[in-house]
Amino acid sequence: MIWQSEIETMNPSDLQNLQLERLRTTVARVYHRVPFYRKKLDEMGVKPEGIRGLEDVHKLPFTRKSDLRENYPFGLFAVDRKEVVRIHGSSGTKGKPTVVGYTRNDITHWSEIVARAITIAGGRSGDVFHNAYGYGLFTGGLGLHYGAERLGMSVVPVSGGNTPRQVMILEDFRPRGIAGTPSYVLNIAETMEQMGKDPRQTSLEYGIFGAEPWSEEMRKILEAKFNLRALDIYGLSEVMGPGVGMECFERQEGMHVAEDHFYVEVIHPLTGENLPMGEPGELVFTSLTKEAFPILRYRTGDIAFLYPEPCSCGRTHIRMSRIKGRIDDMVIVRGVNVFPSEIESVVMNHPALSPYYQVEVTRAGTLDEIAVFAEVSDSVFKDQGGFNPESDLFRRVRHELKTALRNTLLISTDVTLLAPNTLPRSTGKATRLVDKRHLYEDSGEGLPV
Ligand code: DLL
């Protein structure tokens, strides 16, 4: 079955008409059912009837993560709680999670969107599909699961963790496709290597990787290690979950937004103004079909741009670039903006390093400082007969990494090399940035308080 190819190749004016009709329904829905939105729209003098063209989206208020927190848990739901058949939440590293709900129709739509996304990535009905995204409040596991089932795949719901067992299942069930965070799937490859197995010998042909920023260098490493094609999937619980954007197998450059269900904008993160195509800024989404948790102009905090030109794959849905990072993860070092993904590219390009790194941000007085921790590769470690940070080779590698980071990021960083297997391995979203700035805040001395 080819998934809804008419929708994906719809001509742009028909697509815009469909979006407008759905936008009007969504605005009316939130106006009449969600007091939070009614109050906001009234304050701004916007009535649902005032939405006449797609450009009127700019009249609508933004929604922020703090709005979800303030209405925790169910305050932004647009249906009676009894119509909600599923509840998910964001990872919620800071305090309570942000909670979202789905009606039966929402789950049907989401499953179809994900089925389409898996197809875009090269998946087919009948494939065995190894789903290593975490199952639970996180949308990754169940989101991919329902989509894969909808497509008619044999889904293996392994979730994240217990990696040696994952290796056994990969070998025995012979899946064509795998889904998981790129950092966790890399961890599976490393575990296979430690078990004396070659990840290139698995049956995998494509990987659906997302839920965290990952670089082109990480893509090359995953593709080489498993001999598969690695494709980027984007999504967030507040807007739906995985499947909001999906990179196509054919072009592998930019993610097609499921535009029949989501309206995408890119804005300047400080002024809130809309930016032209091609210019990076903060992604903003409005849901067009959701019933339980419709959302207007959600500020994602994710940085990307929209491609102005159509895709050679033939799909007309707009492409967003891969995510450079989250605004919250951006560090400003002596006036230069730095994202961990830029550091990832440099570390992964160095032949003597393994693809594991962590970035620590500290504060000296009023200035932020970055320290990069990276592991040397197994082969370098073995060649040197162990880990001696003062050996000529390790000194040279450290110097080269420092220079490459300075040339790319235009700032100087502290670099520490580590023995293989020192940094924590991820089973879900990797922690790339360890922010210790709060420890330095009130001292005024640049020393931890
Ligand atoms: O991470 C949904 C998801 C599951 C996407 C599985 C893809 C695959 P949340 O836990 O709500 O939802 O986190 C959403 O993760 O705002 C981004 O910052 C980040 N993120 C998601 N996909 C990507 C990606 C899921 N492909 C937050 N590249 C988002 C970079 C991503 N960052």
PDB file of C-alpha atoms in Angstrom, residues 88-193:
ATOM      1  CA  HIS A  88       1.372  11.273  27.170  1.00  0.00           C
ATOM      2  CA  GLY A  89       3.888  13.716  28.551  1.00  0.00           C
ATOM      3  CA  SER A  90       7.221  15.278  27.803  1.00  0.00           C
ATOM      4  CA  SER A  91      10.347  13.952  29.411  1.00  0.00           C
ATOM      5  CA  GLY A  92       9.840  16.497  32.227  1.00  0.00           C
ATOM      6  CA  THR A  93      13.420  16.830  33.394  1.00  0.00           C
ATOM      7  CA  LYS A  94      12.466  19.967  35.304  1.00  0.00           C
ATOM      8  CA  GLY A  95       9.633  19.185  37.698  1.00  0.00           C
ATOM      9  CA  LYS A  96       6.235  18.064  36.450  1.00  0.00           C
ATOM     10  CA  PRO A  97       5.854  16.786  32.897  1.00  0.00           C
ATOM     11  CA  THR A  98       3.835  18.650  30.306  1.00  0.00           C
ATOM     12  CA  VAL A  99       0.739  16.574  29.719  1.00  0.00           C
ATOM     13  CA  VAL A 100      -1.106  15.990  26.440  1.00  0.00           C
ATOM     14  CA  GLY A 101      -4.170  13.917  25.517  1.00  0.00           C
ATOM     15  CA  TYR A 102      -5.586  12.162  22.457  1.00  0.00           C
ATOM     16  CA  THR A 103      -9.082  11.140  21.416  1.00  0.00           C
ATOM     17  CA  ARG A 104      -9.647   7.961  19.437  1.00  0.00           C
ATOM     18  CA  ASN A 105      -9.638  10.035  16.234  1.00  0.00           C
ATOM     19  CA  ASP A 106      -6.378  11.690  17.274  1.00  0.00           C
ATOM     20  CA  ILE A 107      -4.776   8.263  17.710  1.00  0.00           C
ATOM     21  CA  THR A 108      -6.082   7.213  14.282  1.00  0.00           C
ATOM     22  CA  HIS A 109      -4.594  10.321  12.661  1.00  0.00           C
ATOM     23  CA  TRP A 110      -1.314  10.009  14.518  1.00  0.00           C
ATOM     24  CA  SER A 111      -0.988   6.330  13.529  1.00  0.00           C
ATOM     25  CA  GLU A 112      -1.575   7.269   9.888  1.00  0.00           C
ATOM     26  CA  ILE A 113       0.949  10.105  10.052  1.00  0.00           C
ATOM     27  CA  VAL A 114       3.562   7.780  11.523  1.00  0.00           C
ATOM     28  CA  ALA A 115       2.707   5.005   9.038  1.00  0.00           C
ATOM     29  CA  ARG A 116       3.301   7.566   6.310  1.00  0.00           C
ATOM     30  CA  ALA A 117       6.563   8.676   7.955  1.00  0.00           C
ATOM     31  CA  ILE A 118       7.842   5.086   8.115  1.00  0.00           C
ATOM     32  CA  THR A 119       6.938   4.675   4.437  1.00  0.00           C
ATOM     33  CA  ILE A 120       8.788   7.896   3.575  1.00  0.00           C
ATOM     34  CA  ALA A 121      11.831   6.353   5.279  1.00  0.00           C
ATOM     35  CA  GLY A 122      11.635   3.216   3.135  1.00  0.00           C
ATOM     36  CA  GLY A 123       9.595   0.968   5.437  1.00  0.00           C
ATOM     37  CA  ARG A 124       6.957  -1.384   4.022  1.00  0.00           C
ATOM     38  CA  SER A 125       4.053  -3.430   5.163  1.00  0.00           C
ATOM     39  CA  GLY A 126       5.378  -6.883   6.079  1.00  0.00           C
ATOM     40  CA  ASP A 127       8.738  -5.672   7.451  1.00  0.00           C
ATOM     41  CA  VAL A 128       9.900  -6.726  10.880  1.00  0.00           C
ATOM     42  CA  PHE A 129      10.389  -3.446  12.753  1.00  0.00           C
ATOM     43  CA  HIS A 130      12.616  -3.167  15.835  1.00  0.00           C
ATOM     44  CA  ASN A 131      11.259  -0.327  17.955  1.00  0.00           C
ATOM     45  CA  ALA A 132      13.879   0.722  20.498  1.00  0.00           C
ATOM     46  CA  TYR A 133      12.198   3.985  21.503  1.00  0.00           C
ATOM     47  CA  GLY A 134      11.144   4.037  25.134  1.00  0.00           C
ATOM     48  CA  TYR A 135       7.558   2.999  25.868  1.00  0.00           C
ATOM     49  CA  GLY A 136       5.759   5.019  28.516  1.00  0.00           C
ATOM     50  CA  LEU A 137       4.717   8.621  28.974  1.00  0.00           C
ATOM     51  CA  PHE A 138       7.289   9.491  26.274  1.00  0.00           C
ATOM     52  CA  THR A 139       5.609   9.501  22.851  1.00  0.00           C
ATOM     53  CA  GLY A 140       8.451   7.731  21.006  1.00  0.00           C
ATOM     54  CA  GLY A 141       7.664   4.080  21.790  1.00  0.00           C
ATOM     55  CA  LEU A 142       3.882   4.017  21.418  1.00  0.00           C
ATOM     56  CA  GLY A 143       3.923   6.627  18.625  1.00  0.00           C
ATOM     57  CA  LEU A 144       6.174   4.546  16.375  1.00  0.00           C
ATOM     58  CA  HIS A 145       4.441   1.363  17.510  1.00  0.00           C
ATOM     59  CA  TYR A 146       0.931   2.363  16.423  1.00  0.00           C
ATOM     60  CA  GLY A 147       2.213   3.771  13.138  1.00  0.00           C
ATOM     61  CA  ALA A 148       4.154   0.611  12.354  1.00  0.00           C
ATOM     62  CA  GLU A 149       1.153  -1.586  13.188  1.00  0.00           C
ATOM     63  CA  ARG A 150      -1.080   0.627  11.062  1.00  0.00           C
ATOM     64  CA  LEU A 151       1.295   0.131   8.159  1.00  0.00           C
ATOM     65  CA  GLY A 152       1.060  -3.622   8.632  1.00  0.00           C
ATOM     66  CA  MET A 153       4.516  -4.291  10.018  1.00  0.00           C
ATOM     67  CA  SER A 154       5.534  -6.917  12.556  1.00  0.00           C
ATOM     68  CA  VAL A 155       6.494  -4.581  15.380  1.00  0.00           C
ATOM     69  CA  VAL A 156       8.973  -5.698  18.008  1.00  0.00           C
ATOM     70  CA  PRO A 157       8.280  -3.468  21.043  1.00  0.00           C
ATOM     71  CA  VAL A 158      11.690  -3.860  22.686  1.00  0.00           C
ATOM     72  CA  SER A 159      11.806  -0.290  24.072  1.00  0.00           C
ATOM     73  CA  GLY A 160      15.148   1.102  25.311  1.00  0.00           C
ATOM     74  CA  GLY A 161      17.645  -0.691  27.557  1.00  0.00           C
ATOM     75  CA  ASN A 162      18.787  -4.269  28.183  1.00  0.00           C
ATOM     76  CA  THR A 163      21.102  -3.889  25.226  1.00  0.00           C
ATOM     77  CA  PRO A 164      22.577  -7.420  25.000  1.00  0.00           C
ATOM     78  CA  ARG A 165      19.015  -8.736  24.692  1.00  0.00           C
ATOM     79  CA  GLN A 166      18.351  -6.214  21.910  1.00  0.00           C
ATOM     80  CA  VAL A 167      21.403  -7.607  20.096  1.00  0.00           C
ATOM     81  CA  MET A 168      20.013 -11.134  20.331  1.00  0.00           C
ATOM     82  CA  ILE A 169      16.612 -10.022  19.070  1.00  0.00           C
ATOM     83  CA  LEU A 170      18.184  -8.107  16.171  1.00  0.00           C
ATOM     84  CA  GLU A 171      20.076 -11.211  15.121  1.00  0.00           C
ATOM     85  CA  ASP A 172      17.213 -13.642  15.564  1.00  0.00           C
ATOM     86  CA  PHE A 173      14.179 -11.647  14.317  1.00  0.00           C
ATOM     87  CA  ARG A 174      16.035 -10.103  11.358  1.00  0.00           C
ATOM     88  CA  PRO A 175      14.224  -6.738  11.142  1.00  0.00           C
ATOM     89  CA  ARG A 176      14.512  -4.554   8.019  1.00  0.00           C
ATOM     90  CA  GLY A 177      13.941  -1.388  10.035  1.00  0.00           C
ATOM     91  CA  ILE A 178      14.986  -0.024  13.399  1.00  0.00           C
ATOM     92  CA  ALA A 179      13.783   3.019  15.311  1.00  0.00           C
ATOM     93  CA  GLY A 180      15.441   4.623  18.325  1.00  0.00           C
ATOM     94  CA  THR A 181      17.369   7.659  19.433  1.00  0.00           C
ATOM     95  CA  PRO A 182      20.603   7.877  17.417  1.00  0.00           C
ATOM     96  CA  SER A 183      22.645   7.838  20.634  1.00  0.00           C
ATOM     97  CA  TYR A 184      20.955   4.636  21.822  1.00  0.00           C
ATOM     98  CA  VAL A 185      21.308   2.856  18.489  1.00  0.00           C
ATOM     99  CA  LEU A 186      25.005   3.765  18.533  1.00  0.00           C
ATOM    100  CA  ASN A 187      25.135   2.195  21.976  1.00  0.00           C
ATOM    101  CA  ILE A 188      23.635  -1.010  20.470  1.00  0.00           C
ATOM    102  CA  ALA A 189      26.407  -1.028  17.824  1.00  0.00           C
ATOM    103  CA  GLU A 190      29.074  -0.599  20.490  1.00  0.00           C
ATOM    104  CA  THR A 191      27.578  -3.420  22.561  1.00  0.00           C
ATOM    105  CA  MET A 192      27.620  -5.687  19.488  1.00  0.00           C
ATOM    106  CA  GLU A 193      31.272  -4.857  18.895  1.00  0.00           C
TER     107      GLU A 193
END
